[in-house]
Coordinates of C-alpha atoms in Angstrom, one line a residue:
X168 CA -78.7 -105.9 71.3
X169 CA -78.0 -107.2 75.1
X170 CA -74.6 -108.8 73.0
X171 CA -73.4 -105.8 71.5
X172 CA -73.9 -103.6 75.3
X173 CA -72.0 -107.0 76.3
X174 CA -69.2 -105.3 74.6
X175 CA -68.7 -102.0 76.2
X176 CA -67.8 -103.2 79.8
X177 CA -65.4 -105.5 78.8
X178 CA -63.6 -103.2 76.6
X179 CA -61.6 -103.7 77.3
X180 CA -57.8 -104.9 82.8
X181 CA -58.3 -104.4 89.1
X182 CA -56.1 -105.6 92.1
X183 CA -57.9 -105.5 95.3
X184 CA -58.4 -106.9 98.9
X185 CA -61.6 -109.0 98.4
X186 CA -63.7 -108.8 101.5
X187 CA -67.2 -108.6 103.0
X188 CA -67.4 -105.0 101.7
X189 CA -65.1 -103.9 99.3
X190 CA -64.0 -99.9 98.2
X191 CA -64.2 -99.1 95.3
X192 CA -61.4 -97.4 93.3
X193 CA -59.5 -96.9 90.5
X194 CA -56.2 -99.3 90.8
X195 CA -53.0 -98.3 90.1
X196 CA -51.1 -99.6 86.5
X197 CA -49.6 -102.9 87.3
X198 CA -49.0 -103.0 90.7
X199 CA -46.0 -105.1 89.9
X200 CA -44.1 -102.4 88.7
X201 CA -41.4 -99.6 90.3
X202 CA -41.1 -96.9 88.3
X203 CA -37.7 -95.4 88.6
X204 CA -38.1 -92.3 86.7
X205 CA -39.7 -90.6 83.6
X206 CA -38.1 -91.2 80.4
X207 CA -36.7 -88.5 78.4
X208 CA -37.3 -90.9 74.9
X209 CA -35.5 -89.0 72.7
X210 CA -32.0 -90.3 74.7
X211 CA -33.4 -94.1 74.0
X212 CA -33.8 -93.2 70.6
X213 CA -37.7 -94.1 70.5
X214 CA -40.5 -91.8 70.0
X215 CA -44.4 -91.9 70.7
X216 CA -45.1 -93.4 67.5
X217 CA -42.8 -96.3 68.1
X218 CA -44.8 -97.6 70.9
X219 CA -47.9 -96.2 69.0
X220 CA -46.7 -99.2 66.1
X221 CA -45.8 -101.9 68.7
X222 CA -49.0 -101.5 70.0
X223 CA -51.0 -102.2 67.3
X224 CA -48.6 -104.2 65.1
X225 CA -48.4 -106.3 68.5
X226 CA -49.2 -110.6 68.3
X227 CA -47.7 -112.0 71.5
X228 CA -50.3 -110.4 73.9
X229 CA -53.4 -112.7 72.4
X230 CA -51.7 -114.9 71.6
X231 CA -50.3 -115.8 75.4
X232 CA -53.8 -117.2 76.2
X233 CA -53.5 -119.2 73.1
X234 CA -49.8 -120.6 74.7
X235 CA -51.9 -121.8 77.6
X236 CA -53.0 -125.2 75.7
X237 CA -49.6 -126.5 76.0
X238 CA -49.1 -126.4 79.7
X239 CA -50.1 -127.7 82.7
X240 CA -50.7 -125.0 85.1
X241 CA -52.9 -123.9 88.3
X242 CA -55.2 -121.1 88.1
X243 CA -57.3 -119.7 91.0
X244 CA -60.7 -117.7 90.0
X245 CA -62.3 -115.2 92.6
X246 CA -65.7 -113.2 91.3
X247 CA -67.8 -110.7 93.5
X248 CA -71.1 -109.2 92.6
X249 CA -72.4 -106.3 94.8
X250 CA -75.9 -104.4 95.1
X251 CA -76.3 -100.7 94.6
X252 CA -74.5 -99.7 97.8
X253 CA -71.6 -101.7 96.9
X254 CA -71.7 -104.7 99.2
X255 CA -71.0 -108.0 98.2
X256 CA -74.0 -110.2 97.2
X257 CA -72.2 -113.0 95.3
X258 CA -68.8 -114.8 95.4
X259 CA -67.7 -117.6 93.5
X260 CA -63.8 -119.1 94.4
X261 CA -62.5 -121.5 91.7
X262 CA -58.9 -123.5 92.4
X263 CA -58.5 -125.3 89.6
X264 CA -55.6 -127.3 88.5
X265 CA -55.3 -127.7 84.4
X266 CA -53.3 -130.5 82.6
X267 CA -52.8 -130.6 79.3
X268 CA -50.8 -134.2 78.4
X269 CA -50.8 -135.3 75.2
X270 CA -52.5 -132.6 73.9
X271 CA -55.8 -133.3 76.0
X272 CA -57.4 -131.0 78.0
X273 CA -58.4 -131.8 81.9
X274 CA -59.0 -130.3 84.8
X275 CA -59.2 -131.2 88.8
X276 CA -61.1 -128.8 91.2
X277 CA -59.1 -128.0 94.6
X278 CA -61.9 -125.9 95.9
X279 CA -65.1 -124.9 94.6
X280 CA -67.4 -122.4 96.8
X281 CA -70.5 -119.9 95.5
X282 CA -72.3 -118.1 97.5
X283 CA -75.4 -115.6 97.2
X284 CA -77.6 -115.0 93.9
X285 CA -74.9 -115.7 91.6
X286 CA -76.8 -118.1 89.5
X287 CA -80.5 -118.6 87.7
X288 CA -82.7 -121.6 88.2
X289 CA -81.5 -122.7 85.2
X290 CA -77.6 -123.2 86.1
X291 CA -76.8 -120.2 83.8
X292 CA -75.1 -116.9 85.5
X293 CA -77.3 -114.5 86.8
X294 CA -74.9 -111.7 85.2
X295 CA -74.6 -111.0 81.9
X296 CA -71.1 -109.7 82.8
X297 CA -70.1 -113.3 84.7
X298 CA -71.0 -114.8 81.9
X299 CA -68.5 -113.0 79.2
X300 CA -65.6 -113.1 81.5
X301 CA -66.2 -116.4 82.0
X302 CA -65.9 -117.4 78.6
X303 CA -63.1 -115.0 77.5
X304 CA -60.8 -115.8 80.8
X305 CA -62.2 -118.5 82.8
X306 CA -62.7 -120.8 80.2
X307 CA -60.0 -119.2 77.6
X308 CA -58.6 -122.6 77.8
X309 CA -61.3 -124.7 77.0
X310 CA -63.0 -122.9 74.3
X311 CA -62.9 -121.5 70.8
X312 CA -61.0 -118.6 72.0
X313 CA -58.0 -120.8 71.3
X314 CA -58.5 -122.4 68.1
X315 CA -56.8 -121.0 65.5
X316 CA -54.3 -118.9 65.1
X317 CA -56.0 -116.0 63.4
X318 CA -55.7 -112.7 65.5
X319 CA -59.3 -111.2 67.0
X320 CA -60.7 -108.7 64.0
X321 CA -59.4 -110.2 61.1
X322 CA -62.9 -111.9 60.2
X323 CA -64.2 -108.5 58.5
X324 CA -67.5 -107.5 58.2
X325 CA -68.6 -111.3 59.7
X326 CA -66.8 -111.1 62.5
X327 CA -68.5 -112.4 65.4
X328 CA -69.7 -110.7 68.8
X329 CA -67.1 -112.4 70.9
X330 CA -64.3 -111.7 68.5
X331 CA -65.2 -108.1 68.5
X332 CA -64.5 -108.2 72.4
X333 CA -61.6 -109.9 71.9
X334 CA -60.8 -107.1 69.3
X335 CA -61.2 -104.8 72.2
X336 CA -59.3 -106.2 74.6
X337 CA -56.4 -108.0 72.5
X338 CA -55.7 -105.0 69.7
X339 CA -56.8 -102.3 71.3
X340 CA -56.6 -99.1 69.2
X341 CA -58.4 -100.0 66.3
X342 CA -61.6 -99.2 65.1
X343 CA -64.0 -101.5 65.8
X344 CA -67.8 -101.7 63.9
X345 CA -70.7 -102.6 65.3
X346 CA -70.5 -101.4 68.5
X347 CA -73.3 -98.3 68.5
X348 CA -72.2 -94.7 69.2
X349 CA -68.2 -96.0 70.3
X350 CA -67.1 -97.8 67.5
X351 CA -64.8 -94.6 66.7
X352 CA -63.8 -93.9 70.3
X353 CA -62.2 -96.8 70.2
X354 CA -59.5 -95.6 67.4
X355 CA -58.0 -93.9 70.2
X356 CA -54.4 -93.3 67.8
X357 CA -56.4 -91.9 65.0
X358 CA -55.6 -88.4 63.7
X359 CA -58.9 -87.3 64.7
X360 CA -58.5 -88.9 68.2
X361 CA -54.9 -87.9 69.3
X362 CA -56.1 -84.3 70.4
X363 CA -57.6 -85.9 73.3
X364 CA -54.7 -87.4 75.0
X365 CA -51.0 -87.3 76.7
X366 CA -48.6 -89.5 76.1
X367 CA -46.1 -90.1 78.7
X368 CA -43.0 -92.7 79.0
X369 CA -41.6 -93.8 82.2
X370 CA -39.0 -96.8 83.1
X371 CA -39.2 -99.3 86.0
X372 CA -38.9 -102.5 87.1
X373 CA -41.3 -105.6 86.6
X374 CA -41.0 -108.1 89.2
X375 CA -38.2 -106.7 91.1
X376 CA -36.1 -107.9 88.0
X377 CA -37.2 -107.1 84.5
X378 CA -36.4 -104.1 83.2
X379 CA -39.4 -102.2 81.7
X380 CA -40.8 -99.1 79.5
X381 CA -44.7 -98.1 80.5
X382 CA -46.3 -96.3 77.9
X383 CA -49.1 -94.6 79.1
X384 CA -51.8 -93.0 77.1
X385 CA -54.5 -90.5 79.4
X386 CA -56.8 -88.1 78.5
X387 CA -55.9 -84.8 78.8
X388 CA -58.6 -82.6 81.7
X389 CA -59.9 -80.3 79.7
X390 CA -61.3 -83.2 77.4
X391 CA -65.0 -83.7 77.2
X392 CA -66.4 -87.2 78.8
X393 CA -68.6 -87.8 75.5
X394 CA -65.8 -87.4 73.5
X395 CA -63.7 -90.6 74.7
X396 CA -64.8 -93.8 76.1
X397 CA -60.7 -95.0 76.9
X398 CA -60.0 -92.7 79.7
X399 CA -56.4 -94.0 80.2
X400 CA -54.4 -97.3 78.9
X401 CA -51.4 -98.1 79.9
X402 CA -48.8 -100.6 78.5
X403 CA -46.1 -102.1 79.6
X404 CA -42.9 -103.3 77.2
X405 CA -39.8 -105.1 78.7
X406 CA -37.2 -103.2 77.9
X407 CA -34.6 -106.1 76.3
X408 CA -37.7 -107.2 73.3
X409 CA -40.1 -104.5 73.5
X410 CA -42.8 -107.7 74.1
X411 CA -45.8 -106.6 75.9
X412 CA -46.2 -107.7 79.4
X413 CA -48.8 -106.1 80.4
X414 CA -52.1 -103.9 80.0
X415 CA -54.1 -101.4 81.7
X416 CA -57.5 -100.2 80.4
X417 CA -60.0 -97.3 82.2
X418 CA -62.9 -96.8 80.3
X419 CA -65.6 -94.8 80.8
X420 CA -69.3 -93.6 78.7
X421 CA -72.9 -92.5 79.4
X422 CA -75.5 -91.2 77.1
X423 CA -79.0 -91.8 77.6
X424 CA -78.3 -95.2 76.1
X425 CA -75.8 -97.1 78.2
X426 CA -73.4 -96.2 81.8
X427 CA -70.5 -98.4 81.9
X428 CA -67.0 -97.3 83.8
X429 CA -65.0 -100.4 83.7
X430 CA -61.0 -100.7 84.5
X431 CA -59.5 -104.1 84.0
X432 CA -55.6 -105.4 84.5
X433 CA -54.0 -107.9 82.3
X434 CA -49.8 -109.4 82.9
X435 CA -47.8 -111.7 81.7
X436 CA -44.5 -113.3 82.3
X437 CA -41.9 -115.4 80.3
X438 CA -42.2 -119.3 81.1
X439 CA -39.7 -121.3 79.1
X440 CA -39.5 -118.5 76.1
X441 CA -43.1 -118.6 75.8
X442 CA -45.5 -115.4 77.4
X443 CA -48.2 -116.7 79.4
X444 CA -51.0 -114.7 81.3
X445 CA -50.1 -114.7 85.0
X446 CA -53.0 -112.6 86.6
X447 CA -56.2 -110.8 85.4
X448 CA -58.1 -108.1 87.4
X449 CA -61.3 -106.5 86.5
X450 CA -63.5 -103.9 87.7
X451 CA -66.7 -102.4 86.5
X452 CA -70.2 -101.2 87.2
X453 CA -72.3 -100.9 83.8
X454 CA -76.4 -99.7 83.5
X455 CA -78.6 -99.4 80.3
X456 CA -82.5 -98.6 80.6
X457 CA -85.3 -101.4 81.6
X458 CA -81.8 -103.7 83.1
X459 CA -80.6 -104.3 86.1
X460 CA -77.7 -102.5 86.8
X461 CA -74.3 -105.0 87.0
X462 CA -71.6 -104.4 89.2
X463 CA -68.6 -107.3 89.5
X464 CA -64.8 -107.8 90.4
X465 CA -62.6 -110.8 89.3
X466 CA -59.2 -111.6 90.4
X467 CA -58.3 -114.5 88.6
X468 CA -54.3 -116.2 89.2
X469 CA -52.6 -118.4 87.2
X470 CA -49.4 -120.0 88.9
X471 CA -47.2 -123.0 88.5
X472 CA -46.9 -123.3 84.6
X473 CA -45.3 -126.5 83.5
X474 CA -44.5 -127.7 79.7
X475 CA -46.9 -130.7 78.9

């Protein structure tokens, strides 16, 4: 049970100034981005369902963690846990640098620092929610998450607990079972969901220099909180290949069950032809009955990508 609820924060993409005490907000979409005006999409001969497709028909976003393997690169790792009155009670600040020669994985630690109750007697995270990123993010590298080349939610009715996150992180959009009382608030382009939500276009810039479409799917005010769990998610397509280069996620439930509101930032950039994740930013609180309440941030940076 604990690995399914597992699911429902992460479903899921937060930047911030990490200090002592930190405010919590909702971030902004991709702070990278200038947006120079809406987009009347009719003139660009494109239409909601043409982003609808890319975004589910969409490869290149999962697999950019799988590109990873194949360079050498530097990644820095920041986590924060807070108590109920949101002040910081654990840090842990990873600068790693990852080398990948010859098709075997090392890595050499520039600076390693934890501080407060981050971890159990045992070694293990304290957090559930540590834990998980840890092993879809952190360790993305290292791990099963990059074996194979078989896209999260194609192992049918099987299909693990991890790759069911990964499903709702990756492909987001489709239905995904298992996952008790949201696993068809998910489907969020579904006939039966659409009602719920505006879509709206925009153009900008990405990095000062590439130019972009952000596609932005929010739900509309007058929508019920127990009807949806995405509140907003925002993509981002360059312009030139319609690749994704970026992914915004708000979600938001409660029932008697579970309280989660989680928003979490994903971007990418082009090294060498080849999409590789550049930063990821998450934010969330999440609460069931009899369980501590969790409450984290993560800023994690990867930089300095070289072909190994």
């Amino acid at each position: 049970m604990k690995k399914l609820l597992l699911l429902l924060f992460f479903c899921t993409i937060v930047s911030a100034s990490f200090a002592q005490q930190i405010k919590r907000f909702n971030p902004d979409t991709i702070r990278t981005i200038v947006i120079d005006s809406l987009v009347d999409i009719k003139s660009h001969k494109l239409n909601a369902q043409d982003f609808i497709d890319a975004v589910l028909a969409d490869t290149s976003f999962y697999k950019a963690f799988q590109n990873m393997k194949r360079y050498g690169f530097t990644a820095e790792n920041r986590i924060f846990t807070y108590d109920k009155k949101n002040k910081v009670d654990g840090k842990i600040y990873r600068k790693i640098i990852h080398s990948n020669a010859a098709g075997k994985h090392r890595m050499e630690y520039v600076a390693k620092t934890d501080s407060g109750n981050m971890f159990k007697k045992n070694g293990k995270y304290q957090l559930y929610t540590v834990e998980m990123f840890d092993y879809i993010f952190m360790n993305a590298y290292n791990s099963d998450f990059t074996k194979g080349d078989a896209l999260p939610g194609s192992g049918g009715k099987n299909e693990s607990y991890k790759d069911k996150l990964k499903t709702l992180i990756f492909t987001p959009g489709r239905r995904v079972k298992g996952i008790p009382f949201i696993s068809s608030k998910t489907e969020i382009f579904a006939g039966d969901m659409r009602g719920y939500y505006y879509y709206e276009f925009a153009r900008g810039k990405y990095l000062d220099t590439i130019p972009v479409y952000r596609f932005r799917v929010r739900c509309k005010p007058s929508t019920s909180d127990g009807d949806t769990m995405i509140k907003e998610m925002t993509t981002i397509f360059d312009e030139r290949t319609f690749q994704i280069l970026g992914r915004y996620i708000d979600m938001k439930f409660s029932n008697m069950f579970v309280d989660f509101n989680v928003q979490m930032n994903i971007e990418l950039n082009n090294f060498g032809g080849e999409l590789l994740p550049t930063k990821i930013t998450y934010q969330g609180n999440w609460n069931i009955p009899f369980h501590k309440e969790e409450r984290a941030s993560f800023l994690i940076v990867h930089k300095d990508y070289k072909k190994e």
